Coordinates of C-alpha atoms and ligand atoms in Angstrom, one line a residue:
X2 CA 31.9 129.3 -122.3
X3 CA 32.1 133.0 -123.1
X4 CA 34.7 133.4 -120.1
X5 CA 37.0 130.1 -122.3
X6 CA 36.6 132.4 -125.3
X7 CA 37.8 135.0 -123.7
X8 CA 41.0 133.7 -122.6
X9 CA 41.7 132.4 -125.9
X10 CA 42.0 135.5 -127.2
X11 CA 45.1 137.3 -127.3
X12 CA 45.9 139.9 -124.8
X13 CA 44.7 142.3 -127.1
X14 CA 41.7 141.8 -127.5
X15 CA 40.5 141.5 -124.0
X16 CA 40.0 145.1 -122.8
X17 CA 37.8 143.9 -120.1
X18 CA 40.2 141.9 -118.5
X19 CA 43.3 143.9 -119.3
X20 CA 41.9 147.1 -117.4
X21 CA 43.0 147.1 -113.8
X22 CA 39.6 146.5 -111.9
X23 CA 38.7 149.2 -109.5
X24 CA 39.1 148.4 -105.7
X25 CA 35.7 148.8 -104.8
X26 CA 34.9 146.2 -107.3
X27 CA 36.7 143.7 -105.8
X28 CA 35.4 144.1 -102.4
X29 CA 31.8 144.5 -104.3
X30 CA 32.4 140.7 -105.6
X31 CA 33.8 139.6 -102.1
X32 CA 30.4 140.5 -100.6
X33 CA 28.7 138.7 -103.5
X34 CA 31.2 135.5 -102.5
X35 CA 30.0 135.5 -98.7
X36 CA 26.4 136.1 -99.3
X37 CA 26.3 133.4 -101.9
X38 CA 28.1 131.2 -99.4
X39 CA 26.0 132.1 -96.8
X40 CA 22.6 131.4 -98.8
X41 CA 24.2 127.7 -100.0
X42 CA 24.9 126.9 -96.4
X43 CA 21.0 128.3 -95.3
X44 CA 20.0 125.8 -98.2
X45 CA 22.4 122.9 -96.7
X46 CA 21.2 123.6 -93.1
X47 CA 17.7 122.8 -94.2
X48 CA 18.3 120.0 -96.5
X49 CA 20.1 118.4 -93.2
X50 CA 17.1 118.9 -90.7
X51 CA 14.6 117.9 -93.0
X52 CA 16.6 114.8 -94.0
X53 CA 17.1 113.9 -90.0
X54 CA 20.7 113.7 -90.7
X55 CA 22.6 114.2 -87.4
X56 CA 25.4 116.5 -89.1
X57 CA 25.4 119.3 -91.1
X58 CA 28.0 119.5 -93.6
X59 CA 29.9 122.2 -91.0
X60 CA 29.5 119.8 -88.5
X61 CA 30.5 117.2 -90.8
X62 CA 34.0 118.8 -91.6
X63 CA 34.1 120.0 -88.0
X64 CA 34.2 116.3 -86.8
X65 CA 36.7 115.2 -89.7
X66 CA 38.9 118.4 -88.3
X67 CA 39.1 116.4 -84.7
X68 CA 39.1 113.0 -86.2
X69 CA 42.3 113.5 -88.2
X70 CA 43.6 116.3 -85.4
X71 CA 47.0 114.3 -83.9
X72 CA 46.1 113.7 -80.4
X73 CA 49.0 115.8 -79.1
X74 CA 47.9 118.8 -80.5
X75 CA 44.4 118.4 -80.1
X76 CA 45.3 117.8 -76.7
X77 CA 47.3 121.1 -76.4
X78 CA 44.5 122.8 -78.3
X79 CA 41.4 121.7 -75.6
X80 CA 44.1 122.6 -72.7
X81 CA 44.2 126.1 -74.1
X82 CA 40.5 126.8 -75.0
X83 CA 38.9 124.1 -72.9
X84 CA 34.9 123.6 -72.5
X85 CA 34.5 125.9 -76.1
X86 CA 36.7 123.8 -78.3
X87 CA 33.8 122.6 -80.2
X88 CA 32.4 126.0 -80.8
X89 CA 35.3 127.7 -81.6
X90 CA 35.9 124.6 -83.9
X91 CA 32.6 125.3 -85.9
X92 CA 33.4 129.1 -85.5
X93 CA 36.7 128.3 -87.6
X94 CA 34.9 125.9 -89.8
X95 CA 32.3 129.1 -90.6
X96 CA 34.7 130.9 -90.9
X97 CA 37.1 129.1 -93.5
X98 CA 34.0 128.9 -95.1
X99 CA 33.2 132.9 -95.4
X100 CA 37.0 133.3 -96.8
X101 CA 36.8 130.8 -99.3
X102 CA 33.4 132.2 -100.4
X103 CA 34.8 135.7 -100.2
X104 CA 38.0 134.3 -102.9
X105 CA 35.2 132.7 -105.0
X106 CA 33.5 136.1 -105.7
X107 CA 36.9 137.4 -106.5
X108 CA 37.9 134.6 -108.4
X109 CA 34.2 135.0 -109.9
X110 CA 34.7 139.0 -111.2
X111 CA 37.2 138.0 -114.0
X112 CA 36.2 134.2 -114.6
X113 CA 32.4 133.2 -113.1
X114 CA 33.5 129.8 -113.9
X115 CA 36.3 130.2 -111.8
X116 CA 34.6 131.6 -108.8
X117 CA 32.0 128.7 -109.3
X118 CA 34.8 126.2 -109.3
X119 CA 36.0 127.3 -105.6
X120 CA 32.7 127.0 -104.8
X121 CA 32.7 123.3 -106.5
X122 CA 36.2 122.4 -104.4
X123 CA 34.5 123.4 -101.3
X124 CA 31.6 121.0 -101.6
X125 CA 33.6 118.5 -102.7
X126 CA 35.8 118.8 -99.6
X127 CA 32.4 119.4 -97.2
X128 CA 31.1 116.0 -99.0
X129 CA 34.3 113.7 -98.7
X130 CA 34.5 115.3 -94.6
X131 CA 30.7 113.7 -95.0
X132 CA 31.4 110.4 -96.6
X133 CA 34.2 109.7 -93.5
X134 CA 31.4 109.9 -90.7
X135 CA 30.0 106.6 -89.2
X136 CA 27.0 105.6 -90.8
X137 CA 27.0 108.0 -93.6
X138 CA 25.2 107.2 -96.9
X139 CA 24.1 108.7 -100.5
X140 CA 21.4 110.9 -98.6
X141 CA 23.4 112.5 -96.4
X142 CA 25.6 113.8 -99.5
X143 CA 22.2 116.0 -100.1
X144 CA 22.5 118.5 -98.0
X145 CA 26.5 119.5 -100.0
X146 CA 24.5 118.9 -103.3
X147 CA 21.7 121.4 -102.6
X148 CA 24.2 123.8 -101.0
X149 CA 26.3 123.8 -104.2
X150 CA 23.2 123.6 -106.5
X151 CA 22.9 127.2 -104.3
X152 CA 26.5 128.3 -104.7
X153 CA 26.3 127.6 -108.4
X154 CA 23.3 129.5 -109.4
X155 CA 23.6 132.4 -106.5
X156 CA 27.1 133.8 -107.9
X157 CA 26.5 134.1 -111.5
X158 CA 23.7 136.1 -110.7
X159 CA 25.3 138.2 -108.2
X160 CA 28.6 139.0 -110.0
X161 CA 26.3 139.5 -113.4
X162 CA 25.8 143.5 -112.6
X163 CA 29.2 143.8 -111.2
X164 CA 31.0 142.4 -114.3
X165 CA 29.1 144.1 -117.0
X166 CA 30.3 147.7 -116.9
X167 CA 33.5 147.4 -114.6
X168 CA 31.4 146.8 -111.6
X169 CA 30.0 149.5 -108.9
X170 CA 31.9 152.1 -110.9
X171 CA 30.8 155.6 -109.8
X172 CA 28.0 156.4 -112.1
X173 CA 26.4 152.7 -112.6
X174 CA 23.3 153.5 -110.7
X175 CA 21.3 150.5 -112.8
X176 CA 24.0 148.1 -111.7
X177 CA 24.2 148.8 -107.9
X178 CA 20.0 148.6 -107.7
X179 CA 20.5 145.0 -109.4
X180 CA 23.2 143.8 -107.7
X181 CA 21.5 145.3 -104.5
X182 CA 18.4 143.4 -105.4
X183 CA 19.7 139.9 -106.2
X184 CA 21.6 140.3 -102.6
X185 CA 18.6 141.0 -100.9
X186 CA 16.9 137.9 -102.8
X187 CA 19.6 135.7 -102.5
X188 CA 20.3 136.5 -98.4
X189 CA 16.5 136.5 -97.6
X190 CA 16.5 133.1 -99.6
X191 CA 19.1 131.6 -97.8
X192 CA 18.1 132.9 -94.1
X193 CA 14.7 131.7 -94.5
X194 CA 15.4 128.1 -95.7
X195 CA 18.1 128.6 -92.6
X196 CA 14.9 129.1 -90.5
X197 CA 12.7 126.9 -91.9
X198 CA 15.5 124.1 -91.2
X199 CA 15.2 124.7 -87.8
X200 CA 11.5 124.8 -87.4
X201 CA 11.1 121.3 -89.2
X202 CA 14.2 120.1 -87.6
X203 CA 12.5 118.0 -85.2
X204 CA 14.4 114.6 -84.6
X205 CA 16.1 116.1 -81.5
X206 CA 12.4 117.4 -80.1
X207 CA 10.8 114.2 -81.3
X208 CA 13.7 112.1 -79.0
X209 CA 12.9 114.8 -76.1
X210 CA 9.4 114.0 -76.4
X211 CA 10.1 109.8 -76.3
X212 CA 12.5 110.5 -73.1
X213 CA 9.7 112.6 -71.4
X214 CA 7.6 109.7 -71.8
X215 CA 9.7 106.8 -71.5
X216 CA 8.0 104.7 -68.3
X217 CA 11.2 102.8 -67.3
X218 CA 11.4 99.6 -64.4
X219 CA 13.6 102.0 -62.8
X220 CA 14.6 103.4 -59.3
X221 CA 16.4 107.1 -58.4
X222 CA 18.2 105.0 -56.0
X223 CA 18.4 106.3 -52.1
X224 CA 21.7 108.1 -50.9
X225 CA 22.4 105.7 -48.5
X226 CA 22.8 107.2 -44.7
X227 CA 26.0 108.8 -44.0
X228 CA 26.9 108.9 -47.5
X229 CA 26.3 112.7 -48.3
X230 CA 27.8 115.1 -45.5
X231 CA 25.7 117.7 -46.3
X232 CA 28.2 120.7 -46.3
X233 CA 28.5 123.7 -48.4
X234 CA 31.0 123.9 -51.2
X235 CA 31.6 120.1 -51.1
X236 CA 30.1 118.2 -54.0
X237 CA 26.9 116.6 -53.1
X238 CA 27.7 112.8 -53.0
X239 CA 25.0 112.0 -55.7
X240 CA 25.6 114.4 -59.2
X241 CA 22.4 115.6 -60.1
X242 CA 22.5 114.9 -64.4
X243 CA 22.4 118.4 -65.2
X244 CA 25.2 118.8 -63.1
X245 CA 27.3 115.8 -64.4
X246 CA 30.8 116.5 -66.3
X247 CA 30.0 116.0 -70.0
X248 CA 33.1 114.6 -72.4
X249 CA 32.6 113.5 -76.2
X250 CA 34.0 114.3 -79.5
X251 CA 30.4 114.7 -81.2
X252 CA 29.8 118.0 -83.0
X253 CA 26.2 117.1 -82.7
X254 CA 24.8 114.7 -80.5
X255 CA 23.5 111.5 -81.7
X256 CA 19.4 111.8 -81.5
X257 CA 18.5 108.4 -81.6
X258 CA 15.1 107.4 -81.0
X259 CA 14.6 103.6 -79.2
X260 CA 12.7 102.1 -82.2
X261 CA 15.3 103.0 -84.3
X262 CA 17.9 101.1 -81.5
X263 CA 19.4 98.5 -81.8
X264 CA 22.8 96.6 -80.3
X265 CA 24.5 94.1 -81.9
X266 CA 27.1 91.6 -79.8
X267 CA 29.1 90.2 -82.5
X268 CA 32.8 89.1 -83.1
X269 CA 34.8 86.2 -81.0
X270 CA 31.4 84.9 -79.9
X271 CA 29.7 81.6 -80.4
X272 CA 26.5 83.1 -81.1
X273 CA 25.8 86.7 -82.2
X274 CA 23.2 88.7 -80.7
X275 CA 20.7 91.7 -81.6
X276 CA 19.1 93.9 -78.8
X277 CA 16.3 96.0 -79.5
X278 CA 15.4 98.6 -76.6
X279 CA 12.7 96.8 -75.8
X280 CA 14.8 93.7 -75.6
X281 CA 17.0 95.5 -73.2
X282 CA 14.1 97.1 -71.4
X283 CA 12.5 93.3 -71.0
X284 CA 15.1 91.9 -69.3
X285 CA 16.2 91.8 -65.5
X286 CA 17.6 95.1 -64.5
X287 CA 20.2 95.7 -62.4
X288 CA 21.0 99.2 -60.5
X289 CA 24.4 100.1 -58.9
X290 CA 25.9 103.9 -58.1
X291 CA 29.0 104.0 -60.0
X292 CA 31.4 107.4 -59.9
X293 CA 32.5 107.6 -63.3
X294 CA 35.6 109.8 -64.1
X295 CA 37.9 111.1 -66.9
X296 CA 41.1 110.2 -67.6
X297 CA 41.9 114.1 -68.6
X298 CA 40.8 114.9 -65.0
X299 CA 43.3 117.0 -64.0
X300 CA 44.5 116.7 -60.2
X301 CA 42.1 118.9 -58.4
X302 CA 39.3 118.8 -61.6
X303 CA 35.8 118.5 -61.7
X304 CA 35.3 115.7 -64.7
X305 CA 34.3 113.1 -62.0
X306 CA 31.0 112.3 -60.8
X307 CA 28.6 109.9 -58.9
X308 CA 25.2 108.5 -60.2
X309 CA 23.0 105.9 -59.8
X310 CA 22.4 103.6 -63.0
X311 CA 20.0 101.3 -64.1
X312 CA 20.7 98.5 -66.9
X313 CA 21.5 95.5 -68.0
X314 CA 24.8 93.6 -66.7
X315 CA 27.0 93.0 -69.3
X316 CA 28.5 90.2 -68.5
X317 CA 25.0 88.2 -68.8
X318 CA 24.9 89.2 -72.0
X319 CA 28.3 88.1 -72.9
X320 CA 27.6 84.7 -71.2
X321 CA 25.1 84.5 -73.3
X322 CA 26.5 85.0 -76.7
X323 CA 29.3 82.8 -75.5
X324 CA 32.5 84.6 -75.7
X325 CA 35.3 82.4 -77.5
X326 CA 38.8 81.6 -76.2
X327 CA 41.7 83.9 -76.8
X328 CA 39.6 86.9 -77.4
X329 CA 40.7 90.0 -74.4
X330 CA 38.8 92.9 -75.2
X331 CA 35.5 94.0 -76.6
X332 CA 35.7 97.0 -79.2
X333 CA 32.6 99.2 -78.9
X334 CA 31.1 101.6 -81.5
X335 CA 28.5 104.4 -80.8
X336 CA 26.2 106.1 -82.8
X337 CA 28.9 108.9 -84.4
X338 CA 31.7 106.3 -84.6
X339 CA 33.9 106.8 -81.6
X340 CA 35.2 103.6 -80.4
X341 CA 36.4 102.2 -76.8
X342 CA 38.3 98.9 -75.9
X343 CA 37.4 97.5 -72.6
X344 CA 39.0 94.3 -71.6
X345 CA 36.7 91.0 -71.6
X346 CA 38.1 90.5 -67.9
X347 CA 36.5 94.1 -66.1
X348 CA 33.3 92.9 -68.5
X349 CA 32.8 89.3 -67.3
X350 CA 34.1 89.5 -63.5
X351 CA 31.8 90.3 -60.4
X352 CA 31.8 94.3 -60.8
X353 CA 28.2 95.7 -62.0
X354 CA 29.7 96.5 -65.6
X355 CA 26.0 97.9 -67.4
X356 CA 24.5 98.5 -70.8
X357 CA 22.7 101.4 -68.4
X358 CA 19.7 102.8 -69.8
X359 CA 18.6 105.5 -66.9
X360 CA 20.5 107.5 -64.5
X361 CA 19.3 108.6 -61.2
X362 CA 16.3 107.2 -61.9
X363 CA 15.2 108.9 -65.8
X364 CA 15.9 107.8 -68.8
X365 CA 19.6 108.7 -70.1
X366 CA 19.6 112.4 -70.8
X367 CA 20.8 112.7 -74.7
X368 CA 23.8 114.2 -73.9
X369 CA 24.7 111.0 -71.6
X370 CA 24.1 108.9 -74.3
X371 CA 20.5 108.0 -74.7
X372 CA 19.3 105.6 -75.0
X373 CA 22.1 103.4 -74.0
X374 CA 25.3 103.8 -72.9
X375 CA 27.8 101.9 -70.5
X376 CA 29.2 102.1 -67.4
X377 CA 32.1 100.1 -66.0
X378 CA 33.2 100.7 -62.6
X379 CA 37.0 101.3 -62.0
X380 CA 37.8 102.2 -65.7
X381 CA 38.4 105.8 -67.0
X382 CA 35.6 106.8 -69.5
X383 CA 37.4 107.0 -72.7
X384 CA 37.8 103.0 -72.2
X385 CA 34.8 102.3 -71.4
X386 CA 31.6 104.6 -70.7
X387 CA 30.8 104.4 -74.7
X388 CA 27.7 106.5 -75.2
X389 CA 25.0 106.1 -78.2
X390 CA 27.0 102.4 -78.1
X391 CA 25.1 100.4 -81.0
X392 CA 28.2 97.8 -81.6
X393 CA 30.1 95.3 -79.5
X394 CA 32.8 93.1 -81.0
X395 CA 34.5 90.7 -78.6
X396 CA 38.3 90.7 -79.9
X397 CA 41.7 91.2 -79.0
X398 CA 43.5 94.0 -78.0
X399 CA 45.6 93.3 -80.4
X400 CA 43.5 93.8 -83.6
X401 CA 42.5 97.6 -83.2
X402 CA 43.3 100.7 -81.9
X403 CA 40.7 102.7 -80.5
X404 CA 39.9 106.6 -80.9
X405 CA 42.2 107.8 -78.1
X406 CA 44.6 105.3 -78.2
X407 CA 45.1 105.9 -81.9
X408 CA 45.8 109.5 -80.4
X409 CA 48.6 108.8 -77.8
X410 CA 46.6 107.6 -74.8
X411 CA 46.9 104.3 -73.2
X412 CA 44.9 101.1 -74.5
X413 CA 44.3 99.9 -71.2
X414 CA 44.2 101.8 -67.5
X415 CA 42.5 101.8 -64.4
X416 CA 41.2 104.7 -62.4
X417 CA 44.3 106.0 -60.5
X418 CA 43.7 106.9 -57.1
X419 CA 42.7 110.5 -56.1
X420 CA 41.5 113.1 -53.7
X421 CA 40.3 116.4 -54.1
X422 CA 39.9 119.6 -51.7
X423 CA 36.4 121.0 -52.2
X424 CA 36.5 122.7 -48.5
X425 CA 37.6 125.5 -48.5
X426 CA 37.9 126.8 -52.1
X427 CA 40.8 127.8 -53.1
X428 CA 42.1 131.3 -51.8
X429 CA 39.3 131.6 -50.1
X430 CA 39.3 133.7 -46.5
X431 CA 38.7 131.7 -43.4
X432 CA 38.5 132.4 -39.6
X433 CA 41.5 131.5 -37.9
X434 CA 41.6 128.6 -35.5
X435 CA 39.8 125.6 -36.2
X436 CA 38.8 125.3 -39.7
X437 CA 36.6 123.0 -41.4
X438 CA 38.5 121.2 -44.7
X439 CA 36.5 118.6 -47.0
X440 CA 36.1 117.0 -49.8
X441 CA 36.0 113.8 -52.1
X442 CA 38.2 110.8 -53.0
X443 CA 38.1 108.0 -55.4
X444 CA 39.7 104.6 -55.9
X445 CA 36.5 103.0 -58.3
X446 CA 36.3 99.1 -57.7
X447 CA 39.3 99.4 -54.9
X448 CA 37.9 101.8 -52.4
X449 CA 39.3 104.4 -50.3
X450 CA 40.6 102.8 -47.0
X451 CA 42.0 106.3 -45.5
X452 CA 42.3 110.2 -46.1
X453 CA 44.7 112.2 -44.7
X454 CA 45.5 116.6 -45.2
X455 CA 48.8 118.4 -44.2
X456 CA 49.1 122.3 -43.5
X457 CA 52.0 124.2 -44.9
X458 CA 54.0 120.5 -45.4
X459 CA 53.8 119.5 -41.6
X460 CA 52.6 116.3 -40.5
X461 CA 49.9 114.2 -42.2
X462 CA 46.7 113.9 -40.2
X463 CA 43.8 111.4 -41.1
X464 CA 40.6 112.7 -41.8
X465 CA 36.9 111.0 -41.7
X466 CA 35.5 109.4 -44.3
X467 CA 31.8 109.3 -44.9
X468 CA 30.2 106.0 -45.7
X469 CA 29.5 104.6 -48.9
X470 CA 27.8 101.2 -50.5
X471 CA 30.5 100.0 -52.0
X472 CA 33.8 100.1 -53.9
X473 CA 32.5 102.0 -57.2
X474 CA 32.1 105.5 -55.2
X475 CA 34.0 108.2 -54.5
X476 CA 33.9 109.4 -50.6
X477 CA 33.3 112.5 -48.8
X478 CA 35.9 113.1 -46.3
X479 CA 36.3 115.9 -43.6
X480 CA 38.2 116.6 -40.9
X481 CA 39.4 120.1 -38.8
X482 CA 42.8 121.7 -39.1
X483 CA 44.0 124.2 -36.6
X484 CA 45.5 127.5 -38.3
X485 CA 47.2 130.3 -37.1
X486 CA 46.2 134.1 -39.0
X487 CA 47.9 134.0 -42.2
X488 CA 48.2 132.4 -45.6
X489 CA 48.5 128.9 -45.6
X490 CA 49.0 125.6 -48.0
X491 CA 46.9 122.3 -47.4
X492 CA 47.3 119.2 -49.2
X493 CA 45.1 115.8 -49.6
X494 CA 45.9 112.6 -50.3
X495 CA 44.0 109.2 -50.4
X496 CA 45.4 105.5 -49.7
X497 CA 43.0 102.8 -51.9
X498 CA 42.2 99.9 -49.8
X499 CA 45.1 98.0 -52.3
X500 CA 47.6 99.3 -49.1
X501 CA 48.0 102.3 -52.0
X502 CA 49.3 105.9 -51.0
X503 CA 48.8 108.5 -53.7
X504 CA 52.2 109.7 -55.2
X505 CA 53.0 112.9 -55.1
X506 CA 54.2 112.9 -58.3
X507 CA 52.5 115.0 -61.0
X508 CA 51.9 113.8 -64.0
X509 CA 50.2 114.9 -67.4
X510 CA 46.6 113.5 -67.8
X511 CA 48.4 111.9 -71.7
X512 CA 48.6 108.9 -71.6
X513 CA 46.8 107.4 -68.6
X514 CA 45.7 109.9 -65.8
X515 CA 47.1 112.4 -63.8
X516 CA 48.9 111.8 -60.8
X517 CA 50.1 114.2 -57.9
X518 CA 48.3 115.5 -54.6
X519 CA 45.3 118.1 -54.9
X520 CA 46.7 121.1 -52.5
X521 CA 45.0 124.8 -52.2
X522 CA 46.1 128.1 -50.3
X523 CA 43.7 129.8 -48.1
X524 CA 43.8 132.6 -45.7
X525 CA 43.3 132.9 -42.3
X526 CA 41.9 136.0 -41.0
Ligands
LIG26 N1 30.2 108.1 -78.1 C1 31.1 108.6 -77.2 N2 31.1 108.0 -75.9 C2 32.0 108.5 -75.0 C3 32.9 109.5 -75.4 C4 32.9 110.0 -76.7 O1 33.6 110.9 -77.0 N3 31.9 109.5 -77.6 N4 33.8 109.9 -74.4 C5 34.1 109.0 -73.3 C6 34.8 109.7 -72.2 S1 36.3 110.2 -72.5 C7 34.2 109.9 -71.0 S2 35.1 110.5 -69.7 C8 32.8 109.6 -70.7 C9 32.0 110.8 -70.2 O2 30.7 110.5 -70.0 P1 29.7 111.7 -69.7 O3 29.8 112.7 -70.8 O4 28.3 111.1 -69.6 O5 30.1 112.3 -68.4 O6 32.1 109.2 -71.9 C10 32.8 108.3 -72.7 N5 32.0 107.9 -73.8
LIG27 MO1 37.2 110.9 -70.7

């Protein structure tokens, strides 16, 4: 109020306002923006843990940043920064957050109500990023409310001493020990309820603790002999799960716990259907080792890998809900809202398609989707290994778009064939002569029928491959090429037991996989 009146008086009679404030002053308020900011989000960061909530509001506006991100530059944005884009996403959120704090205690020096407004536009922003995630209520709007509840009490008092005599002016010794005090308080406030948030934050510990002592029907499955060839630098035919390539757009991970679970089959079906875990757990379980793979693999990459999974075969499931004619795909949801479309046909047909709930023989790690997640054999992940998956709708193809195809990638694709060199590494020194070169290809739910290398662009020799169970695998491969001292070029590539050659064409991973042969230099010594 006293700020209104004092902008409707006339220029005159606001010697306050009128006197240019000194420098130090402003960057006096700044400081009293950010550590206001800070203390709201200490008090938000609490609220969240002790509510359960999966997102913080950071996380929350994090998530809306990639949701609404067009898939192109998002896509240029992960080639450039790779495995950190999702810190360096909450890093810029945090950060965006510090500068608008930092212009609120500006604001704040001549009008408090001013500052407090910025303040106000930032919650309301953190709360509508909030309202957009999957599975978002009234509750999860506490955390914002607290935070501003914190904003709006914490700047007032920390602008008060600046304000009075024109601020941290040389001389006001009273003022700097009360604005020094307040900052303390307000800092030590914030930090601890920070701290306390993470010491009762236990919904992620308390899903640890039900993994650790899950007793699932399930086996680790036996690396069938003459599978894994054993040598160094080649990837182990079996990926161990802490070693398996992890892709998802979650700022935090879903931490669901299985009595909270449940899946429900709904949409162009005859009759819907709810799972509990322990419904899922109940029934017959089937185990297959499926090499799962992402379609922003790039030739040569490492987002491929082997397991062996336990679960439930979707297509019984389906059977049994009765799916209706005309429909083509099923739609799945997780937990944190992505969405997949697989088609009904690579779902129904002969191929071990799973609701899996362990693999290699424990229960889903979180970060794999626990407790249930699937696993189609032949399709790329981001149309069909939905993690945290709590919905299926059968449909058609035609009545959505899901979260990468809304974002330039394809709506339907298949696994393209590939090969990779894992022996030797790249620019790597080798003895001369005969040298050992291995590695791995995949064709999922084709198979590999042959694998052949070339040296500096000569001939194409065939290579042996290793033996696997079935179709769903990738294969080691290894042969011996005969080199002369020097640097030299070698070259892979896989034919799929479709008659197949990989092309050597490159292509981008956008919109359905890369294509192109995996080739390395080495030296010869
Ligand atoms: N909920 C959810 N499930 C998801 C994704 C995701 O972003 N969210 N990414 C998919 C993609 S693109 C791939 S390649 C696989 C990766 O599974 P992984 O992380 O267990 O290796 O999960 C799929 N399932
Ligand atoms: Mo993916």
């Amino acid at each position: 109020m006293e700020d209104m009146a004092d902008e409707a008086l006339p220029a005159a009679a606001r010697p306050r306002d009128d006197r240019p404030l000194p420098r130090a002053a402003r960057w006096w308020a700044a400081l009293a923006g950010v550590l206001t900011g800070g203390a709201g989000l200490g008090a938000a960061l609490a609220t969240t843990s002790l509510l359960g909530e999966r997102l913080s509001p950071v996380n929350a506006v994090s998530e809306t940043v990639i949701e609404y991100t067009p898939g192109k530059v998002a896509h240029l944005l992960v080639s450039i920064v790779g495995q950190n884009d999702k810190p360096l996403l909450r890093a810029g959120t945090v950060i965006g957050l510090v500068a608008l704090s930092a212009v609120a205690g500006r604001v704040g020096l001549r009008s408090v109500l001013r500052g407090q407004a910025v303040f106000l536009a930032m919650a309301v922003l953190a709360g509508l990023c909030v309202l957009d995630r999957r599975g978002a209520d009234t509750a999860s709007l506490l955390p914002v409310v607290v935070g501003l509840v914190v904003w709006l009490v914490a700047l007032p008092m920390l602008l008060e001493p600046l304000r009075g005599a024109p601020a941290a002016q040389a001389g006001d010794d009273a003022a700097r020990r009360t604005f020094g005090r307040r900052a303390v308080i307000v800092t030590v406030l914030g930090a601890g309820a920070g701290a306390l948030g993470g010491v009762f934050g236990r919904k992620r510990r308390e899903v640890e603790r039900d993994i650790a002592a899950l007793d699932l029907p399930v086996t680790k499955g036996t690396v069938p002999a003459g599978a894994d060839l054993d040598l160094e630098d080649l990837a182990p035919w079996r990926t161990p799960n802490e070693d398996f390539y992890l892709i998802d757009t979650a700022l935090a991970l879903p931490a669901i716990r299985t009595q909270d679970w449940s899946l429900r089959i709904h949409g162009m079906v005859d009759k819907e259907i709810r799972l509990s875990y322990d419904d899922l757990r109940a029934r017959q379980l089937t185990e297959a080792w499926v090499t799962l793979c992402c379609v922003s693999n790039r030739v040569g990459g490492e987002l491929v890998g082997n397991a062996h999974w336990s679960g439930v075969r979707i297509a019984d499931l389906l059977r049994e809900a009765g799916v209706q004619d005309g429909a083509d795909a099923v739609l799945q949801t997780s937990e944190d809202g992505w969405t997949c479309g697989t088609p009904i046909e690579a779902l129904t047909d002969d191929r071990d398609a799973l609701l899996a709930i362990a693999m290699n023989g424990k229960p889903l790690p979180v970060e794999h989707g626990f407790p249930v997640r699937m696993v189609v054999p032949g399709l790329y992940g981001f149309v069909s290994a939905t993690k945290w998956v709590v919905d299926l709708k059968v449909t058609r193809f035609s009545e959505f778009d899901a979260f990468w195809t809304e974002r330039g990638w394809a709506e339907q694709c298949s696994i393209k064939t590939q090969s990779r060199i894992d022996v030797p590494r790249g620019n790597h020194r080798v003895d001369s002569g005969k040298v050992t070169v291995a590695g791995v290809a995949w064709a999922q739910h084709l198979g590999i029928d042959k694998v052949e290398v070339q040296v500096d662009g000569e001939a194409w020799q065939e290579v042996e491959l290793a033996r696997v169970p079935s179709l769903d695998t990738w294969v080691q491969w290894h042969g011996e090429v005969d080199v002369d001292p020097g640097v030299h070029r070698l070259a892979v590539r896989a034919t799929d037991k479709s008659g197949e050659t990989q092309t050597s064409v490159r292509t981008d991973v956008v919109p359905d996989g890369a294509s192109g042969w995996h080739s390395i230099e080495f030296t010869a010594e």
